């Protein structure tokens, strides 16, 4: 359950003493628009590794995917990692394919580790059996479960640790990774095998593949000291204004999340001019440094307080931490400003439309943007929640995924369907008002068009 760590962050949040340690409550007023990017290096400056060293390098790496989330926000049951995203392949299928390709190509032995939650573990254990014949070792461990806290009484709503009602528990964010990984015994096993670094990322980020240039920088640094922690960041767009960013505070590079920002500074935080980069949650971390911090008990993570309302109307508090917030605890932490292609998350069906389209090609589990796309930016797609939010409804509305190679912006709202072979270019806005329906006919080419009203195509 991770009870000691829960007690610690619970006491810190309420400014109570815990085991004699100084309360480390996060005072929001300390955060100002204090941005220093001296410790953020440009990916383009990284040298390529010597091909003769690649097997040795890969054998010192572990790939870890954060696999605690459910697919409920997209209308799916079970772990999000088993939603089909391309050619009937799931997030997990693509991840295994990527790592197997590396292992076969370089005769390497990169293992895959999945951090599950109590929500996803049982289903994941069944699913990973199908990869038994693949050239990838797969390990799993569970993150902690924390009790939700009654907002009024500030007491846990779970009456005992044996309570089976899942609604009283929650996975406490991916900042729990360090303690759970250490306690699982998997970390010890991997370090004993000679592994040195782990590459941690969200399983729904299809751009988070093993990067040999970053791995080379870690294992063969120009100076004598290798960084213990590297966070991949990328340039902000208007779609990323809520993403965590990097600040320099107390001579440390650290992550600042929007939940930690006082209201009077939120606009500064969201400004693309003020903070130009954001955290992709692709993290490279030295394994023996995790061991050291856990054994010293010095891992200090800022607590994020999330307010929720349960189905029964009860208002609760969830205390969460972010994996990137651990950056300040490690020595020599760096940010690397990577290409946008390394951040390709699928959070909504609008993201699913992009990754299923001809905008990308699929090879060995990795998605690459088509060279026919004239510019590297991804189209901005907004699909109405009422008709497109669930994967099943989304798929039913497309006879085939449209050609979007030349698309800049798509907004769809209302009861809209698409025929086969539709092509969308420039800015396309399709609005079906309440009670109306719009059927985009097969073979239609819409370029810089606004479609509204009622357009029905009936079979005969």
C-alpha positions as MATLAB code, in Angstrom:
seq = 'XXXXXXXXXXXXXXXXXXXXXXXXXXXXXXXXXXXXXXXXXXXXXXXXXXXXXXXXXXXXXXXXXXXXXXXXXXXXXXXXXXXXXXXXXXXXXXXXXXXXXXXXXXXXXXXXXXXXXXXXXXXXXXXXXXXXXXXXXXXXXXXXXXXXXXXXXXXXXXXXXXXXXXXXXXXXXXXXXXXXXXXXXXXXXXXXXXXXXXXXXXXXXXXXXXXXXXXXXXXXXXXXXXXXXXXXXXXXXXXXXXXXXXXXXXXXXXXXXXXXXXXXXXXXXXXXXXXXXXXXXXXXXXXXXXXXXXXXXXXXXXXXXXXXXXXXXXXXXXXXXXXXXXXXXXXXXXXXXXXXXXXXXXXXXXXXXXXXXXXXXXXXXXXXXXXXXXXXXXXXXXXXXXXXXXXXXXXXXXXXXXXXXXXXXXXXXXXXXXXXXXXXXXXXXXXXXXXXXXXXXXXXXXXXXXXXXXXXXXXX';
ca = [
       0.000    0.000    0.000;
       2.952    2.382    0.571;
       1.612    3.410    3.993;
       4.785    5.097    5.272;
       5.084    7.365    2.271;
       1.369    8.205    2.428;
       1.724    9.173    6.093;
       4.687   11.379    5.222;
       2.998   13.367    2.450;
      -0.262   13.516    4.457;
       1.552   15.135    7.381;
       3.530   17.432    5.093;
       0.385   18.662    3.401;
      -1.227   19.486    6.758;
       2.075   20.891    8.096;
       2.282   18.213   10.775;
       5.543   16.688   12.075;
       6.335   13.160   10.918;
       8.978   10.919   12.528;
      10.964   13.931   13.666;
      11.497   15.226   10.122;
      10.973   18.880    9.304;
       7.690   19.527    7.533;
       8.434   20.226    3.889;
       5.146   21.831    2.976;
       5.266   23.476   -0.435;
       4.606   27.201   -0.027;
       3.245   28.358   -3.352;
       4.377   31.955   -3.008;
       7.996   30.922   -3.577;
       7.274   30.272   -7.261;
       7.842   33.176   -9.604;
       8.556   33.378  -13.314;
      12.213   32.561  -12.651;
      13.336   30.675  -15.714;
      16.914   29.614  -16.351;
      17.593   27.237  -19.206;
      21.376   26.951  -18.729;
      20.875   23.328  -17.727;
      18.643   22.560  -20.719;
      20.641   21.392  -23.717;
      19.551   21.171  -27.331;
      19.028   17.640  -28.614;
      20.665   18.646  -31.900;
      24.018   19.087  -30.144;
      24.202   15.458  -28.967;
      26.801   13.334  -30.782;
      25.787   10.047  -32.344;
      27.180    6.922  -30.689;
      29.796    4.623  -32.170;
      27.822    1.763  -33.726;
      30.294   -0.767  -32.311;
      29.269    0.241  -28.772;
      25.490    0.008  -29.184;
      25.012   -3.526  -27.853;
      27.082   -2.757  -24.760;
      25.142    0.470  -24.219;
      21.715   -1.129  -24.617;
      22.607   -3.933  -22.225;
      22.972   -1.262  -19.511;
      19.447    0.116  -20.118;
      16.001   -0.693  -18.724;
      12.767    0.573  -20.340;
       9.985    1.357  -17.863;
       6.427    2.198  -18.870;
       3.919    3.778  -16.504;
       0.925    1.476  -16.907;
      -1.409    2.479  -14.087;
      -4.162    4.208  -16.052;
      -7.528    2.924  -17.202;
      -9.162    3.594  -20.569;
     -12.378    4.914  -19.014;
     -11.918    8.470  -20.314;
     -12.062    7.037  -23.846;
     -15.022    4.796  -23.057;
     -12.968    1.593  -22.713;
     -12.777   -0.988  -19.938;
      -9.514   -2.233  -18.461;
      -5.986   -0.827  -18.790;
      -5.538    2.001  -21.268;
      -2.484    0.180  -22.629;
      -4.696   -2.433  -24.328;
      -6.676    0.039  -26.481;
      -5.945   -0.631  -30.196;
      -4.305    2.456  -31.684;
      -2.945    1.398  -35.072;
      -3.525   -1.684  -37.264;
      -5.296   -3.356  -34.308;
      -2.086   -3.060  -32.278;
      -2.336   -1.725  -28.713;
      -0.009    0.627  -26.844;
       1.526   -2.430  -25.180;
       1.916   -4.306  -28.494;
       3.773   -1.355  -30.007;
       6.050   -1.023  -26.961;
       7.007   -4.696  -27.064;
       7.627   -4.486  -30.827;
       9.923   -1.471  -30.366;
      12.071   -3.169  -27.740;
      12.164   -6.510  -29.544;
      13.353   -4.694  -32.677;
      16.222   -3.122  -30.690;
      17.168   -6.435  -29.139;
      17.197   -8.254  -32.464;
      18.953   -5.507  -34.429;
      21.792   -5.055  -31.937;
      21.792   -8.522  -30.318;
      20.928   -6.762  -27.067;
      18.901   -7.643  -23.974;
      16.842   -4.585  -23.059;
      14.094   -5.576  -20.577;
      10.653   -3.972  -20.316;
       9.281   -3.113  -16.865;
       5.631   -2.154  -16.369;
       4.521   -0.177  -13.331;
       0.899   -1.228  -12.833;
      -1.704    0.050  -10.407;
      -4.301   -1.933   -8.474;
      -6.658   -0.939  -11.315;
      -4.552   -2.502  -14.085;
      -2.415   -5.246  -12.557;
      -4.741   -8.251  -12.854;
      -5.602   -7.615  -16.505;
      -1.992   -6.785  -17.399;
      -0.691  -10.024  -15.890;
      -3.004  -11.972  -18.204;
      -2.143   -9.906  -21.276;
       1.660  -10.100  -20.991;
       1.503  -13.881  -21.330;
       0.999  -13.473  -25.063;
       4.514  -12.005  -25.378;
       6.169  -15.145  -24.024;
       7.780  -15.992  -27.362;
       9.085  -12.467  -27.958;
      12.732  -11.484  -27.505;
      11.881   -9.199  -24.600;
      12.024   -9.938  -20.870;
       9.005   -8.372  -19.166;
       8.839   -7.527  -15.454;
       5.957   -5.940  -13.576;
       5.480   -4.308  -10.209;
       2.638   -2.451   -8.541;
       2.606    1.151   -7.449;
       1.100    2.005   -4.077;
      -2.551    2.585   -3.345;
      -3.473    5.482   -1.089;
      -6.742    6.142    0.742;
      -8.826    9.101   -0.401;
      -9.281   11.765    2.270;
     -12.609   13.243    3.321;
     -12.378   16.954    2.487;
     -14.369   17.978    5.576;
     -12.866   15.741    8.264;
      -9.414   15.410    6.635;
      -9.494   11.721    7.573;
      -9.051    8.740    5.199;
     -12.396    7.344    4.067;
     -11.041    3.773    4.109;
     -11.869    2.157    7.428;
      -9.081   -0.430    7.159;
      -6.375   -1.591    4.747;
      -8.517   -4.668    4.055;
     -11.342   -2.550    2.600;
     -12.196   -3.963   -0.832;
     -14.252   -0.986   -2.043;
     -12.004    0.349   -4.827;
     -13.603    3.795   -4.684;
     -11.892    4.564   -1.386;
      -8.422    4.037   -2.908;
      -6.452    5.761   -5.653;
      -3.040    5.376   -7.360;
      -1.015    8.338   -6.028;
       0.523    9.597   -9.263;
       3.723    8.465  -10.967;
       5.934   10.145   -8.338;
       5.308    6.950   -6.366;
       7.494    5.161   -8.946;
      10.731    5.487   -6.966;
       9.548    3.954   -3.700;
       7.470    1.231   -5.369;
      10.251    0.278   -7.804;
      12.723    0.041   -4.929;
      10.375   -1.970   -2.702;
       9.430   -4.388   -5.493;
      12.849   -6.050   -5.653;
      12.911   -5.552   -9.450;
      15.302   -2.597   -9.102;
      17.777   -4.688   -7.109;
      17.614   -7.528   -9.647;
      18.298   -5.188  -12.562;
      21.231   -3.416  -10.882;
      22.759   -6.801  -10.064;
      22.583   -7.579  -13.799;
      24.687   -4.501  -14.521;
      21.908   -2.153  -15.652;
      22.777    1.504  -15.084;
      19.946    3.687  -16.413;
      16.207    3.412  -16.829;
      14.136    5.219  -19.443;
      10.721    5.993  -17.923;
       7.712    7.230  -19.904;
       3.925    7.101  -20.093;
       2.723    4.079  -22.030;
       0.305    6.243  -24.026;
       3.133    8.431  -25.398;
       3.806    6.792  -28.759;
       6.794    9.075  -29.350;
       8.666    7.823  -26.285;
      11.040    5.330  -27.897;
      14.603    4.502  -26.853;
      16.891    7.251  -28.160;
      20.462    6.134  -28.753;
      21.901    9.671  -28.774;
      20.539   10.401  -25.288;
      21.692    7.009  -24.012;
      25.147    7.695  -25.441;
      25.302   11.063  -23.657;
      24.510    9.339  -20.348;
      26.926    6.446  -20.689;
      29.749    8.266  -22.519;
      29.646   11.876  -21.274;
      32.084   14.513  -22.500;
      32.951   15.375  -18.919;
      33.729   12.792  -16.260;
      30.382   13.076  -14.443;
      27.228   11.516  -15.892;
      23.941   13.210  -14.961;
      21.806   11.141  -12.604;
      18.556   12.494  -14.036;
      17.568   13.782  -17.483;
      14.129   15.127  -18.373;
      13.089   15.439  -22.004;
      11.323   18.733  -22.635;
       9.997   20.171  -25.877;
       8.789   23.531  -27.124;
       5.358   24.651  -25.965;
       2.452   25.311  -28.280;
      -0.941   26.704  -27.329;
      -2.107   23.106  -26.853;
       0.492   22.552  -24.100;
      -0.032   25.568  -21.840;
      -0.955   23.403  -18.830;
       2.123   21.178  -19.104;
       4.727   21.279  -16.330;
       7.807   23.403  -16.986;
      11.316   23.816  -15.563;
      12.438   26.509  -13.148;
      15.695   27.192  -11.346;
      15.300   27.419   -7.583;
      17.821   27.084   -4.743;
      20.534   26.234   -7.305;
      18.533   23.265   -8.553;
      16.633   22.612  -11.740;
      13.134   21.531  -10.808;
       9.704   20.811  -12.233;
       6.854   23.270  -11.725;
       3.316   21.966  -12.272;
       0.297   24.201  -12.858;
      -1.330   22.869   -9.667;
       1.550   24.447   -7.690;
       1.139   27.904   -9.203;
      -0.810   30.581   -7.287;
      -3.752   32.003   -9.218;
      -2.108   35.376   -9.791;
       0.736   33.694  -11.710;
      -1.250   31.150  -13.775;
      -1.261   33.383  -16.860;
       2.525   33.718  -16.602;
       2.812   29.959  -16.313;
       0.655   29.409  -19.416;
       2.486   32.018  -21.472;
       4.438   30.497  -24.345;
       6.698   33.566  -24.209;
       7.462   33.264  -20.486;
       7.981   29.504  -20.318;
       8.917   28.130  -23.724;
       9.271   24.440  -22.842;
       7.277   21.762  -21.046;
       7.883   18.328  -19.558;
       7.179   15.335  -21.835;
       7.520   12.948  -18.844;
      10.224   11.062  -20.737;
      12.810   10.577  -17.966;
      16.270    8.968  -17.921;
      17.365    8.094  -14.391;
      20.447    6.437  -12.932;
      19.442    3.285  -11.081;
      22.052    3.415   -8.315;
      20.976    6.999   -7.566;
      17.403    5.788   -6.978;
      18.783    3.157   -4.598;
      20.866    5.771   -2.753;
      17.990    8.205   -2.282;
      15.627    5.478   -1.107;
      18.114    4.033    1.355;
      18.969    7.497    2.687;
      15.278    8.399    2.889;
      16.032   11.782    1.299;
      13.678   11.685   -1.694;
      11.648   14.901   -1.434;
       8.691   15.359   -3.800;
       6.323   18.323   -3.882;
       2.788   17.222   -3.091;
      -0.029   18.048   -5.490;
      -3.457   18.293   -3.836;
      -6.265   17.167   -6.157;
      -9.907   17.702   -5.250;
     -12.456   15.142   -6.473;
     -16.149   14.420   -6.051;
     -17.108   10.734   -5.840;
     -20.219    9.312   -7.492;
     -21.987    9.350   -4.109;
     -21.395   13.120   -3.845;
     -18.636   12.924   -1.235;
     -15.901   15.529   -1.718;
     -12.452   14.019   -1.285;
      -8.791   14.981   -1.523;
      -6.099   12.986   -3.318;
      -2.444   13.648   -2.471;
      -0.289   12.967   -5.509;
       3.299   13.402   -6.641;
       4.896   13.602  -10.095;
       7.901   11.545  -11.185;
       9.559   14.582  -12.761;
       9.453   16.441   -9.446;
      12.226   14.137   -8.209;
      14.665   15.992  -10.476;
      15.808   18.286   -7.647;
      16.961   15.295   -5.576;
      19.466   13.980   -8.124;
      22.966   15.212   -8.890;
      23.734   16.933  -12.191;
      20.121   16.944  -13.415;
      19.600   18.171  -16.959;
      16.814   18.926  -19.381;
      17.134   18.044  -23.062;
      15.016   19.995  -25.539;
      13.932   17.213  -27.895;
      11.997   17.289  -31.178;
       8.226   17.386  -30.856;
       8.078   13.910  -32.417;
       9.127   12.461  -29.040;
       5.865   13.668  -27.517;
       2.923   11.890  -29.151;
       0.427   11.150  -26.367;
      -2.995    9.654  -26.987;
      -5.311   11.123  -24.353;
      -8.457   11.577  -26.466;
      -9.971   10.250  -29.674;
      -8.751   13.423  -31.419;
      -5.212   12.123  -30.746;
      -6.291    8.692  -31.954;
      -7.404   10.204  -35.265;
      -3.888   11.559  -35.792;
      -2.016    8.327  -35.050;
      -4.424    6.199  -37.132;
      -4.111    8.499  -40.152;
      -1.704    8.696  -43.088;
       0.152   11.391  -41.153;
       2.257    8.550  -39.727;
       3.793    5.326  -40.957;
       4.378    2.359  -38.651;
       7.612    0.351  -38.594;
       8.814   -1.997  -35.834;
       6.364   -0.517  -33.347;
       7.436    3.099  -33.953;
       5.389    5.839  -35.616;
       7.202    8.203  -37.965;
       5.670   11.277  -39.551;
       5.167   10.927  -43.292;
       7.792   12.714  -45.416;
       4.859   13.900  -47.563;
       3.827   16.238  -44.749;
       5.139   19.636  -45.815;
       5.730   20.924  -42.267;
       6.631   19.124  -39.026;
       3.790   20.455  -36.856;
       0.842   18.215  -36.045;
      -2.697   19.378  -36.987;
      -4.866   20.738  -34.192;
      -7.911   18.446  -33.977;
     -10.985   19.023  -31.811;
     -13.770   16.434  -31.856;
     -17.018   17.018  -29.945;
     -17.230   15.015  -26.724;
     -20.912   14.131  -27.075;
     -20.419   12.105  -30.280;
     -16.706   11.289  -30.484;
     -15.307   10.890  -26.938;
     -15.665    7.105  -26.763;
     -13.504    4.970  -29.034;
     -16.450    2.873  -30.193;
     -18.484    5.946  -31.191;
     -15.443    7.535  -32.815;
     -14.745    4.495  -35.015;
     -18.399    4.201  -36.005;
     -18.344    7.733  -37.444;
     -15.486    7.119  -39.883;
     -15.929    4.680  -42.779;
     -12.175    5.215  -43.134;
      -9.767    7.652  -41.514;
      -9.493   10.770  -43.718;
      -6.372   11.899  -45.542;
      -5.002   14.688  -43.306;
      -1.518   15.193  -44.754;
      -2.335   18.822  -45.585;
      -4.622   19.530  -42.609;
      -3.878   22.422  -40.239;
      -6.971   22.545  -38.031;
     -10.092   20.387  -37.743;
     -13.093   21.092  -35.510;
     -16.064   18.715  -35.564;
     -19.141   19.154  -33.376;
     -22.472   17.366  -33.362;
     -23.813   14.372  -35.273;
     -21.262   14.096  -38.090;
     -20.104   11.051  -40.083;
     -17.354   10.639  -42.681;
     -17.475    8.450  -45.786;
     -14.539    6.592  -47.321;
     -11.611    8.383  -48.888;
     -12.358   11.841  -47.475;
      -9.528   14.389  -47.705;
      -9.230   17.318  -45.279;
      -6.898   20.259  -46.001;
      -6.143   23.586  -44.379;
      -8.758   24.611  -41.808;
     -11.980   22.589  -41.774;
     -14.867   23.265  -39.385;
     -17.942   21.017  -39.397;
     -20.818   21.916  -37.078;
     -24.067   19.953  -36.949;
     -26.512   21.816  -34.721;
     -28.767   20.000  -32.275;
     -31.208   17.820  -34.223;
     -29.218   18.108  -37.464;
     -26.875   15.569  -39.015;
     -24.052   15.989  -41.489;
     -22.747   13.089  -43.588;
     -19.507   13.950  -45.376;
     -19.745   11.953  -48.630;
     -17.128    9.425  -49.736;
     -14.354   10.944  -51.798;
     -15.095   14.492  -50.610;
     -12.227   16.985  -50.546;
     -12.721   19.759  -47.996;
     -10.140   22.540  -48.101;
     -10.557   25.624  -45.914;
     -14.281   24.941  -45.555;
     -16.953   25.559  -42.947;
     -19.815   23.047  -43.139;
     -22.935   23.592  -41.035;
     -26.628   22.841  -41.065;
     -28.008   19.504  -42.223;
     -26.550   17.187  -44.895;
     -27.964   13.667  -45.084;
     -26.830   10.958  -47.472;
     -29.225    8.016  -47.563;
     -28.644    4.550  -48.964;
     -31.127    3.401  -51.581;
];
